[in-house]
């Protein structure tokens, strides 16, 4: 992905500077802050929910009542609002205070609880606390070995009997410098933390670009 008029994407520019400074996550706040000032673009800030999430819900994967959901790296809130609209009692968190503030401002009457938190050090009381955990295209924005730590922290957030849904770009061997850094099959498998079993792992073609592949993986907590 390139920026306007072939310019380097803002994500690439800011991530490179942040990584060079030894801060693998600081660029998220910089990106949202610059976007708020009109100096950058957030490529995933679109009005509709993730297509793979919407298809998953449409195909009947969502069942039960009084469900709780956690959206990892919620950004401006598109997926969190979608899940809330399906009846989930939804929490959305992001490491960027500006992203959380943007979501609250954009949806002032929303039932979603938007909060600042870090996947690398999630609140202990969240452990085993959510019937649905959505990890959508966030871990792929982290380099290794930080990404390995982030992956290990996702599964334990799922409540017994709950579901983990992972959406991510799939590594193809011809990937460009990140972010994103597309995930390998081994990395997808690693989401199956102790107590989680695989319900299904799909590698799908992106309709907008046949050269891009995407993972949709579903896990269930025992």
GROMACS .gro file of C-alpha atoms in nm:
model
  222
    1UNK     CA    1   0.000   0.000   0.000
    2UNK     CA    2   0.134   0.342  -0.091
    3UNK     CA    3   0.035   0.681   0.036
    4UNK     CA    4  -0.109   0.969  -0.165
    5UNK     CA    5   0.068   1.030  -0.496
    6UNK     CA    6   0.296   0.730  -0.437
    7UNK     CA    7   0.424   0.866  -0.105
    8UNK     CA    8   0.547   0.619   0.156
    9UNK     CA    9   0.254   0.510   0.373
   10UNK     CA   10   0.225   0.690   0.703
   11UNK     CA   11   0.219   0.353   0.880
   12UNK     CA   12   0.555   0.258   0.727
   13UNK     CA   13   0.711   0.596   0.801
   14UNK     CA   14   0.601   0.612   1.162
   15UNK     CA   15   0.662   0.245   1.240
   16UNK     CA   16   1.017   0.263   1.103
   17UNK     CA   17   1.099   0.563   1.321
   18UNK     CA   18   0.940   0.405   1.627
   19UNK     CA   19   1.121   0.075   1.580
   20UNK     CA   20   1.450   0.255   1.527
   21UNK     CA   21   1.395   0.421   1.864
   22UNK     CA   22   1.335   0.082   2.027
   23UNK     CA   23   0.962   0.139   2.075
   24UNK     CA   24   0.762  -0.118   1.872
   25UNK     CA   25   0.420   0.018   1.974
   26UNK     CA   26   0.468   0.394   2.007
   27UNK     CA   27   0.385   0.459   1.643
   28UNK     CA   28   0.018   0.378   1.695
   29UNK     CA   29  -0.039   0.687   1.908
   30UNK     CA   30   0.170   0.896   1.670
   31UNK     CA   31  -0.038   0.778   1.375
   32UNK     CA   32  -0.372   0.858   1.538
   33UNK     CA   33  -0.246   1.191   1.670
   34UNK     CA   34  -0.116   1.296   1.328
   35UNK     CA   35  -0.438   1.177   1.164
   36UNK     CA   36  -0.637   1.389   1.408
   37UNK     CA   37  -0.432   1.689   1.299
   38UNK     CA   38  -0.486   1.607   0.931
   39UNK     CA   39  -0.120   1.514   0.877
   40UNK     CA   40  -0.159   1.136   0.829
   41UNK     CA   41  -0.403   0.870   0.717
   42UNK     CA   42  -0.515   0.565   0.914
   43UNK     CA   43  -0.572   0.307   0.637
   44UNK     CA   44  -0.807   0.091   0.844
   45UNK     CA   45  -1.027   0.382   0.951
   46UNK     CA   46  -1.325   0.301   0.731
   47UNK     CA   47  -1.699   0.324   0.809
   48UNK     CA   48  -1.781  -0.045   0.774
   49UNK     CA   49  -1.677  -0.342   0.990
   50UNK     CA   50  -1.421  -0.593   0.874
   51UNK     CA   51  -1.565  -0.788   0.582
   52UNK     CA   52  -1.447  -1.121   0.722
   53UNK     CA   53  -1.605  -1.041   1.058
   54UNK     CA   54  -1.935  -0.943   0.897
   55UNK     CA   55  -1.939  -1.263   0.689
   56UNK     CA   56  -1.862  -1.472   0.997
   57UNK     CA   57  -2.156  -1.317   1.181
   58UNK     CA   58  -2.386  -1.344   0.880
   59UNK     CA   59  -2.308  -1.714   0.840
   60UNK     CA   60  -2.455  -1.786   1.182
   61UNK     CA   61  -2.141  -1.817   1.390
   62UNK     CA   62  -2.284  -1.584   1.655
   63UNK     CA   63  -2.515  -1.764   1.897
   64UNK     CA   64  -2.634  -1.729   2.256
   65UNK     CA   65  -2.757  -1.448   2.478
   66UNK     CA   66  -2.600  -1.211   2.731
   67UNK     CA   67  -2.265  -1.237   2.556
   68UNK     CA   68  -1.959  -1.030   2.627
   69UNK     CA   69  -1.704  -0.932   2.361
   70UNK     CA   70  -1.356  -0.784   2.366
   71UNK     CA   71  -1.213  -0.610   2.060
   72UNK     CA   72  -0.833  -0.606   2.059
   73UNK     CA   73  -0.687  -0.284   1.918
   74UNK     CA   74  -1.030  -0.134   1.855
   75UNK     CA   75  -0.900   0.186   1.690
   76UNK     CA   76  -1.184   0.426   1.605
   77UNK     CA   77  -1.440   0.160   1.688
   78UNK     CA   78  -1.585   0.014   1.369
   79UNK     CA   79  -1.575  -0.353   1.476
   80UNK     CA   80  -1.667  -0.281   1.837
   81UNK     CA   81  -1.978  -0.094   1.724
   82UNK     CA   82  -2.068  -0.379   1.490
   83UNK     CA   83  -2.050  -0.636   1.770
   84UNK     CA   84  -2.247  -0.412   2.003
   85UNK     CA   85  -2.513  -0.391   1.733
   86UNK     CA   86  -2.535  -0.772   1.740
   87UNK     CA   87  -2.615  -0.762   2.109
   88UNK     CA   88  -2.272  -0.816   2.262
   89UNK     CA   89  -2.181  -0.630   2.580
   90UNK     CA   90  -1.867  -0.497   2.420
   91UNK     CA   91  -1.535  -0.366   2.543
   92UNK     CA   92  -1.293  -0.214   2.294
   93UNK     CA   93  -0.938  -0.131   2.389
   94UNK     CA   94  -0.645   0.030   2.220
   95UNK     CA   95  -0.293   0.127   2.323
   96UNK     CA   96  -0.348   0.470   2.168
   97UNK     CA   97  -0.531   0.720   2.390
   98UNK     CA   98  -0.610   0.926   2.081
   99UNK     CA   99  -0.774   0.625   1.913
  100UNK     CA  100  -0.990   0.563   2.220
  101UNK     CA  101  -1.085   0.929   2.245
  102UNK     CA  102  -1.172   0.930   1.874
  103UNK     CA  103  -1.401   0.629   1.919
  104UNK     CA  104  -1.577   0.789   2.215
  105UNK     CA  105  -1.622   1.117   2.027
  106UNK     CA  106  -1.742   0.942   1.713
  107UNK     CA  107  -2.001   0.733   1.897
  108UNK     CA  108  -2.108   0.950   2.195
  109UNK     CA  109  -2.418   0.740   2.267
  110UNK     CA  110  -2.248   0.403   2.220
  111UNK     CA  111  -2.292   0.124   2.476
  112UNK     CA  112  -1.935   0.011   2.404
  113UNK     CA  113  -1.685   0.056   2.684
  114UNK     CA  114  -1.378   0.208   2.519
  115UNK     CA  115  -1.061   0.198   2.726
  116UNK     CA  116  -0.685   0.237   2.694
  117UNK     CA  117  -0.494  -0.087   2.750
  118UNK     CA  118  -0.187  -0.269   2.617
  119UNK     CA  119  -0.209  -0.621   2.474
  120UNK     CA  120   0.149  -0.678   2.589
  121UNK     CA  121   0.032  -0.625   2.948
  122UNK     CA  122  -0.348  -0.668   2.961
  123UNK     CA  123  -0.543  -0.604   3.283
  124UNK     CA  124  -0.531  -0.920   3.497
  125UNK     CA  125  -0.907  -0.912   3.563
  126UNK     CA  126  -0.972  -0.958   3.190
  127UNK     CA  127  -0.830  -1.309   3.198
  128UNK     CA  128  -1.101  -1.557   3.102
  129UNK     CA  129  -1.352  -1.276   3.097
  130UNK     CA  130  -1.503  -1.260   2.747
  131UNK     CA  131  -1.733  -1.489   2.550
  132UNK     CA  132  -1.590  -1.353   2.224
  133UNK     CA  133  -1.244  -1.209   2.170
  134UNK     CA  134  -1.179  -1.049   1.832
  135UNK     CA  135  -0.820  -1.006   1.718
  136UNK     CA  136  -0.850  -0.834   1.380
  137UNK     CA  137  -0.534  -0.726   1.199
  138UNK     CA  138  -0.354  -0.597   1.509
  139UNK     CA  139  -0.086  -0.852   1.591
  140UNK     CA  140   0.032  -0.828   1.229
  141UNK     CA  141   0.132  -0.467   1.300
  142UNK     CA  142   0.393  -0.583   1.551
  143UNK     CA  143   0.741  -0.714   1.470
  144UNK     CA  144   0.883  -1.030   1.621
  145UNK     CA  145   0.955  -1.113   1.902
  146UNK     CA  146   0.700  -0.864   2.039
  147UNK     CA  147   0.438  -1.025   1.818
  148UNK     CA  148   0.497  -1.366   1.978
  149UNK     CA  149   0.427  -1.215   2.320
  150UNK     CA  150   0.112  -1.047   2.191
  151UNK     CA  151  -0.017  -1.371   2.039
  152UNK     CA  152   0.038  -1.554   2.368
  153UNK     CA  153  -0.167  -1.291   2.553
  154UNK     CA  154  -0.480  -1.314   2.336
  155UNK     CA  155  -0.610  -1.665   2.407
  156UNK     CA  156  -0.616  -1.635   2.788
  157UNK     CA  157  -0.873  -1.354   2.758
  158UNK     CA  158  -1.141  -1.598   2.633
  159UNK     CA  159  -1.396  -1.724   2.886
  160UNK     CA  160  -1.462  -2.099   2.919
  161UNK     CA  161  -1.684  -2.200   2.629
  162UNK     CA  162  -1.603  -1.876   2.451
  163UNK     CA  163  -1.467  -1.805   2.105
  164UNK     CA  164  -1.152  -1.641   1.973
  165UNK     CA  165  -1.179  -1.506   1.620
  166UNK     CA  166  -0.851  -1.409   1.451
  167UNK     CA  167  -0.838  -1.213   1.125
  168UNK     CA  168  -0.501  -1.135   0.968
  169UNK     CA  169  -0.304  -1.101   0.648
  170UNK     CA  170  -0.141  -1.429   0.545
  171UNK     CA  171   0.227  -1.455   0.462
  172UNK     CA  172   0.280  -1.549   0.097
  173UNK     CA  173   0.656  -1.530   0.055
  174UNK     CA  174   0.626  -1.215  -0.156
  175UNK     CA  175   0.529  -0.973   0.117
  176UNK     CA  176   0.650  -0.614   0.123
  177UNK     CA  177   0.825  -0.450   0.417
  178UNK     CA  178   0.578  -0.394   0.698
  179UNK     CA  179   0.374  -0.306   0.870
  180UNK     CA  180   0.177  -0.514   0.828
  181UNK     CA  181   0.394  -0.820   0.870
  182UNK     CA  182   0.161  -1.098   0.748
  183UNK     CA  183   0.126  -1.400   0.975
  184UNK     CA  184   0.251  -1.748   0.898
  185UNK     CA  185   0.044  -2.061   0.960
  186UNK     CA  186   0.263  -2.137   1.260
  187UNK     CA  187   0.176  -1.799   1.409
  188UNK     CA  188  -0.194  -1.859   1.354
  189UNK     CA  189  -0.163  -2.199   1.521
  190UNK     CA  190   0.010  -2.030   1.816
  191UNK     CA  191  -0.316  -1.853   1.909
  192UNK     CA  192  -0.438  -2.191   2.037
  193UNK     CA  193  -0.320  -2.120   2.390
  194UNK     CA  194  -0.358  -2.393   2.653
  195UNK     CA  195  -0.728  -2.464   2.688
  196UNK     CA  196  -0.820  -2.353   2.334
  197UNK     CA  197  -0.897  -2.583   2.044
  198UNK     CA  198  -0.911  -2.505   1.674
  199UNK     CA  199  -1.260  -2.488   1.523
  200UNK     CA  200  -1.141  -2.386   1.179
  201UNK     CA  201  -0.861  -2.207   0.996
  202UNK     CA  202  -0.925  -2.063   0.650
  203UNK     CA  203  -0.692  -1.887   0.409
  204UNK     CA  204  -0.904  -1.668   0.183
  205UNK     CA  205  -0.836  -1.458  -0.124
  206UNK     CA  206  -0.882  -1.083  -0.095
  207UNK     CA  207  -1.148  -0.988  -0.349
  208UNK     CA  208  -0.986  -0.649  -0.409
  209UNK     CA  209  -0.644  -0.803  -0.482
  210UNK     CA  210  -0.611  -1.174  -0.573
  211UNK     CA  211  -0.243  -1.164  -0.474
  212UNK     CA  212  -0.335  -1.097  -0.111
  213UNK     CA  213  -0.438  -1.382   0.116
  214UNK     CA  214  -0.608  -1.350   0.454
  215UNK     CA  215  -0.651  -1.575   0.754
  216UNK     CA  216  -0.979  -1.629   0.933
  217UNK     CA  217  -0.928  -1.859   1.229
  218UNK     CA  218  -1.170  -1.961   1.501
  219UNK     CA  219  -1.082  -2.118   1.835
  220UNK     CA  220  -1.296  -2.238   2.126
  221UNK     CA  221  -1.203  -2.232   2.494
  222UNK     CA  222  -1.276  -2.549   2.689
   0.00000   0.00000   0.00000
